[in-house]
PDB file of C-alpha atoms in Angstrom:
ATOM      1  CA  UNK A   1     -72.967  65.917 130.157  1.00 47.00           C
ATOM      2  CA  UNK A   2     -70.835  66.828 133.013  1.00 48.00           C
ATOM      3  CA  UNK A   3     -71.857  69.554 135.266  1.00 48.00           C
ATOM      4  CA  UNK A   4     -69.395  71.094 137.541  1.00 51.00           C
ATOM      5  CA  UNK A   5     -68.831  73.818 140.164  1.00 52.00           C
ATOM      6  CA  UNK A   6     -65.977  76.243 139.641  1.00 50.00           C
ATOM      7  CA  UNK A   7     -63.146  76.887 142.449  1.00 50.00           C
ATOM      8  CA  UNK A   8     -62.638  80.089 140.152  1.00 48.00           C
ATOM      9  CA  UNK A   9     -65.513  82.378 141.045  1.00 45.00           C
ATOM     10  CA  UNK A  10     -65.119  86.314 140.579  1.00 45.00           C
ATOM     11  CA  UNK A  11     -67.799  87.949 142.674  1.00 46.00           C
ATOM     12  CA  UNK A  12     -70.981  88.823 140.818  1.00 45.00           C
ATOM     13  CA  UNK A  13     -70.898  92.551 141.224  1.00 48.00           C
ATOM     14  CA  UNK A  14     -67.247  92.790 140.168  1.00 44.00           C
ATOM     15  CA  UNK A  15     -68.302  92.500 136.245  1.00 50.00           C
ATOM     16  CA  UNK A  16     -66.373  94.746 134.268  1.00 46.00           C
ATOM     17  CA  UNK A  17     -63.009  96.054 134.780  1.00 47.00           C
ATOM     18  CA  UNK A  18     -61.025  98.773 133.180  1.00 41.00           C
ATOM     19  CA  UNK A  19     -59.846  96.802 130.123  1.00 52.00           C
ATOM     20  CA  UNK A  20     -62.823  97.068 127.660  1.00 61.00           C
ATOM     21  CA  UNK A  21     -63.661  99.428 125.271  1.00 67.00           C
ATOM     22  CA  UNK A  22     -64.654  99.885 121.155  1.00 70.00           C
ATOM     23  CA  UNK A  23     -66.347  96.321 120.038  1.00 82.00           C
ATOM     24  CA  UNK A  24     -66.740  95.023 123.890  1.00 91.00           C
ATOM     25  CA  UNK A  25     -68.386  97.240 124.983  1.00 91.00           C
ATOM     26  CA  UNK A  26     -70.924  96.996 122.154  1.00 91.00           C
ATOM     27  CA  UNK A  27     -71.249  93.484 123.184  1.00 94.00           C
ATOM     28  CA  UNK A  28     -71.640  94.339 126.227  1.00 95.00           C
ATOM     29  CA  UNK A  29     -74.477  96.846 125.454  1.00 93.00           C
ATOM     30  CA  UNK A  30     -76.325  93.528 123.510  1.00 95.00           C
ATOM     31  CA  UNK A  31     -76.669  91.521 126.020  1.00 96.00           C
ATOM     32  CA  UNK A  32     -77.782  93.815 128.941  1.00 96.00           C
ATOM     33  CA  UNK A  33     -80.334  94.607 125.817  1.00 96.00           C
ATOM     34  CA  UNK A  34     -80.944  90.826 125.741  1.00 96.00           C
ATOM     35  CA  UNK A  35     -80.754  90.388 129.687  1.00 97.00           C
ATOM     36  CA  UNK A  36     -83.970  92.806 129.644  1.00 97.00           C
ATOM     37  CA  UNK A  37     -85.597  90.913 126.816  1.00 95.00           C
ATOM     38  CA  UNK A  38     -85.617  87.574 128.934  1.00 96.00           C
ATOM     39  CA  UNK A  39     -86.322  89.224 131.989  1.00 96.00           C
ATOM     40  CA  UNK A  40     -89.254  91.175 130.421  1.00 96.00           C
ATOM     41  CA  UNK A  41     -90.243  88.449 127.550  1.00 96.00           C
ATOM     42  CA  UNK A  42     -88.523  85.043 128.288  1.00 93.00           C
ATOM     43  CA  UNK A  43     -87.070  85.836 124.963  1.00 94.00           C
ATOM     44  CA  UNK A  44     -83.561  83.668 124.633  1.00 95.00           C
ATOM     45  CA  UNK A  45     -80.458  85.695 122.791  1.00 95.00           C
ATOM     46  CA  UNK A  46     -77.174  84.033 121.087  1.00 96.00           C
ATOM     47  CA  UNK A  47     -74.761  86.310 119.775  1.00 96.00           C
ATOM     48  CA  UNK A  48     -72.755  84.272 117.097  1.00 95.00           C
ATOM     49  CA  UNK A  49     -68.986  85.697 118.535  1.00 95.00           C
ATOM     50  CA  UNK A  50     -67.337  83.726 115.071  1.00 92.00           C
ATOM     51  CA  UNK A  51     -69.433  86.156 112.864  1.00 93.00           C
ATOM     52  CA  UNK A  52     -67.938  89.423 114.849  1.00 91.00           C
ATOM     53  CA  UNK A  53     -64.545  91.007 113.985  1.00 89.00           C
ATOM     54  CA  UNK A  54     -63.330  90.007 116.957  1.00 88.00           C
ATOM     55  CA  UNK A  55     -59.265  89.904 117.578  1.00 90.00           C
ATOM     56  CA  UNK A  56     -58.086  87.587 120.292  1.00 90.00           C
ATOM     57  CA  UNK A  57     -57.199  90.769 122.492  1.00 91.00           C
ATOM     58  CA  UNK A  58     -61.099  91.945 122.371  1.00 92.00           C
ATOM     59  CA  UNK A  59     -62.297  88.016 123.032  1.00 91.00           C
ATOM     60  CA  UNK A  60     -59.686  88.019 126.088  1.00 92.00           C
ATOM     61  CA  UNK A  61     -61.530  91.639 126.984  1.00 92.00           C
ATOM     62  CA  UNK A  62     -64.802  90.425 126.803  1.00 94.00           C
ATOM     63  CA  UNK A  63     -64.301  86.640 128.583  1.00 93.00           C
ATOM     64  CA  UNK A  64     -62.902  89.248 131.620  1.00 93.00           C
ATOM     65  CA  UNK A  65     -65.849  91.683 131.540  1.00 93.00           C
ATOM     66  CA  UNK A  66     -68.250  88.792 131.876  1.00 95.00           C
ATOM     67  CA  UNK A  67     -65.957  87.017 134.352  1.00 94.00           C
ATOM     68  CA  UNK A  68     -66.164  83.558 135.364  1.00 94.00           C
ATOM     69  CA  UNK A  69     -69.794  81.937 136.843  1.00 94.00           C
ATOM     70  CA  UNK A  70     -70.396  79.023 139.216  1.00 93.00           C
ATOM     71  CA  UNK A  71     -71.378  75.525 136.480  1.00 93.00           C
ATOM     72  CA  UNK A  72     -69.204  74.709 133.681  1.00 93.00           C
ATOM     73  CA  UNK A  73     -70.795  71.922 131.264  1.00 93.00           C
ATOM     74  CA  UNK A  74     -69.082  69.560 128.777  1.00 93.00           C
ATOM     75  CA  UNK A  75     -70.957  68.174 126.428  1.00 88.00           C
ATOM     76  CA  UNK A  76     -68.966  64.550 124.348  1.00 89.00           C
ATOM     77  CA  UNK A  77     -71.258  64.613 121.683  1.00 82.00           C
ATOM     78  CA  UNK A  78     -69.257  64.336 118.228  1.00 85.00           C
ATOM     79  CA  UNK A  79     -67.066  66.129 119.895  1.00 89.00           C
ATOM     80  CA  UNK A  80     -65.666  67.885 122.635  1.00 91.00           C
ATOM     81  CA  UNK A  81     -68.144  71.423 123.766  1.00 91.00           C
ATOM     82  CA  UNK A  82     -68.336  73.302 126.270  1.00 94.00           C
ATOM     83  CA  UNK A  83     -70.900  75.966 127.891  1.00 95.00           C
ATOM     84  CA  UNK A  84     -69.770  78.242 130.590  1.00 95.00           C
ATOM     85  CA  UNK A  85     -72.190  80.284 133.160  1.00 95.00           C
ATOM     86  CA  UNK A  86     -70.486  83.973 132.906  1.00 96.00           C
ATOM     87  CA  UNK A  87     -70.507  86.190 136.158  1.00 96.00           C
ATOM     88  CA  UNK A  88     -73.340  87.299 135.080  1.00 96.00           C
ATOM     89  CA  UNK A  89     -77.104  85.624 135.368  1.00 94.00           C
ATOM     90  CA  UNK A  90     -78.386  84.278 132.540  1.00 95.00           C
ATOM     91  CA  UNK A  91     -75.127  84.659 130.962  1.00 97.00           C
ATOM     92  CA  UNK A  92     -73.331  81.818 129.331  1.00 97.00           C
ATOM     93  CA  UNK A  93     -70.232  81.677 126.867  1.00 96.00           C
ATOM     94  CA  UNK A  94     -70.143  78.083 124.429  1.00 95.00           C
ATOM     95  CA  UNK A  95     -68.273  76.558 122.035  1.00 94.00           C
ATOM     96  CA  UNK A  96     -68.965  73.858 120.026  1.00 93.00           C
ATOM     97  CA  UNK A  97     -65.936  71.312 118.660  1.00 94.00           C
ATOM     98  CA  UNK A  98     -66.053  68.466 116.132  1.00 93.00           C
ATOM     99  CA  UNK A  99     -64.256  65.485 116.594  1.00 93.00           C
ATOM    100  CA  UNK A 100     -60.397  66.555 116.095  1.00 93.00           C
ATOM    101  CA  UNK A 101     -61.280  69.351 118.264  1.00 91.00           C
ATOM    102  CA  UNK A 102     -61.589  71.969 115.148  1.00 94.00           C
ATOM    103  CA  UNK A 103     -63.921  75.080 116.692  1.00 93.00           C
ATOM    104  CA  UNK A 104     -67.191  75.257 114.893  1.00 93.00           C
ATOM    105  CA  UNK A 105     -69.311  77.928 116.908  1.00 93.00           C
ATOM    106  CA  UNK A 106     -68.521  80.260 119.696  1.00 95.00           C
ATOM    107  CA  UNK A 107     -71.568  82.067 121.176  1.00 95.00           C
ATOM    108  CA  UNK A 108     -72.934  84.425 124.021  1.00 97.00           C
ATOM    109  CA  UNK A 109     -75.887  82.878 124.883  1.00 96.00           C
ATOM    110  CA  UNK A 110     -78.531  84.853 126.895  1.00 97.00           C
ATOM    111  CA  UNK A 111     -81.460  82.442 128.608  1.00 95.00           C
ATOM    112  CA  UNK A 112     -82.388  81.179 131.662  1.00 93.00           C
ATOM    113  CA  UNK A 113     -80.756  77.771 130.699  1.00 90.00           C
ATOM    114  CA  UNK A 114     -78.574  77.084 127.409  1.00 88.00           C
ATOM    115  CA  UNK A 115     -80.896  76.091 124.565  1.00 85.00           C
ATOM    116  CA  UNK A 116     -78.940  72.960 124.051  1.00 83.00           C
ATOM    117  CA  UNK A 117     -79.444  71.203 127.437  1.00 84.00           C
ATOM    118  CA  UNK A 118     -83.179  72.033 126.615  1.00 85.00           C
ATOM    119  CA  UNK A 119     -85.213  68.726 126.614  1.00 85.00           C
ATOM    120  CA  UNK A 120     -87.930  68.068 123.150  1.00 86.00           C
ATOM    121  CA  UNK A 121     -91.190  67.472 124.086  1.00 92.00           C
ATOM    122  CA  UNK A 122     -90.470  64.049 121.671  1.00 93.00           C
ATOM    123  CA  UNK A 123     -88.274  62.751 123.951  1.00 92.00           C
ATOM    124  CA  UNK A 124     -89.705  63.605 127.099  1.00 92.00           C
ATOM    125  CA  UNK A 125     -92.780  61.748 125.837  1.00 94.00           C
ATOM    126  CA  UNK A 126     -90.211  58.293 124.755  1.00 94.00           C
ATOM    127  CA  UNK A 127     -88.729  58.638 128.201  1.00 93.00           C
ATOM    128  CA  UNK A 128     -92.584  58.361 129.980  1.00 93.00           C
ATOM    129  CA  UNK A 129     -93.028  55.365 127.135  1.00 94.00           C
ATOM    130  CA  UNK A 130     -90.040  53.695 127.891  1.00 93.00           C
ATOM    131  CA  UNK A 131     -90.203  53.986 131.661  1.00 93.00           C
ATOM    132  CA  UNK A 132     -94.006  52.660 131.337  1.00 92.00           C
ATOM    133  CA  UNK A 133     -92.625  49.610 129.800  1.00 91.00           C
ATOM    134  CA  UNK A 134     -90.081  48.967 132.159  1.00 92.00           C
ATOM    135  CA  UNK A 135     -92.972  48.993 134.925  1.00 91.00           C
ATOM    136  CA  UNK A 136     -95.047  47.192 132.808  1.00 87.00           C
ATOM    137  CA  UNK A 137     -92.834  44.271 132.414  1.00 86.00           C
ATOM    138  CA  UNK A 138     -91.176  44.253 136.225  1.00 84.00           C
ATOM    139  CA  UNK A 139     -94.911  44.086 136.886  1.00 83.00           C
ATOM    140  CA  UNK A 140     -95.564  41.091 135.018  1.00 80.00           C
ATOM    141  CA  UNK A 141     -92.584  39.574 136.708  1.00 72.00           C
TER     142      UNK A 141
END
């Protein structure tokens, strides 16, 4: 995981410009739907954009509605991803990639942190075990 800080940042209360309309701004209307949800519930959204009837015009509409945020993630995890913060909080566009680079998901995800970089509780309890053993055994030492 590589998180980075974007040259590229559009000021967060320039959002939308004059370009959207029809699907968009349905889209649009979602995820302020799902902003409240999360603010109100800490109920996490992802709009699946692959299973829309999206043209490439209406994903180039929507990518400039939301306009660019502050961290971009990649993820090299059997294959190439990456999750990008949108202008707007709480607000992040990913896609997913296999190996050869062949797109396999494309969402709008709305939460406080993308679901993916979310840590199990399994793991957090092996990382505890194995740092206990590392003390353990520098202790013995």
């Amino acid at each position: 995981v590589r998180v980075e800080r974007s040259d590229a940042i559009a000021p967060r209360d320039a959002l939308i410009g004059a370009t959207i309309g029809g699907g968009v701004t349905a889209i649009l209307a979602e995820i302020a739907t799902a902003l409240e949800r999360l603010a109100a519930h800490g109920e996490s959204t992802a709009i699946d954009l692959r299973s829309l009837p999206m043209s490439d015009t209406d994903r180039a509409r929507l990518i400039e509605a939301l306009g660019p945020g502050e961290v971009h993630i990649a993820l090299e995890a059997d294959g190439h991803s990456s999750i990008r913060e949108t202008a707007v909080h709480g607000v992040w566009w990913s896609e997913y990639r296999d190996r050869v680079g062949e797109l396999l998901a494309r969402f709008i995800e709305v939460a406080r942190v993308p679901g993916i970089l979310a840590v199990d509780t399994d793991e957090l309890r092996h990382g505890a075990e194995r740092l206990r053993a590392a003390i353990g055994a520098a202790s013995a030492h």
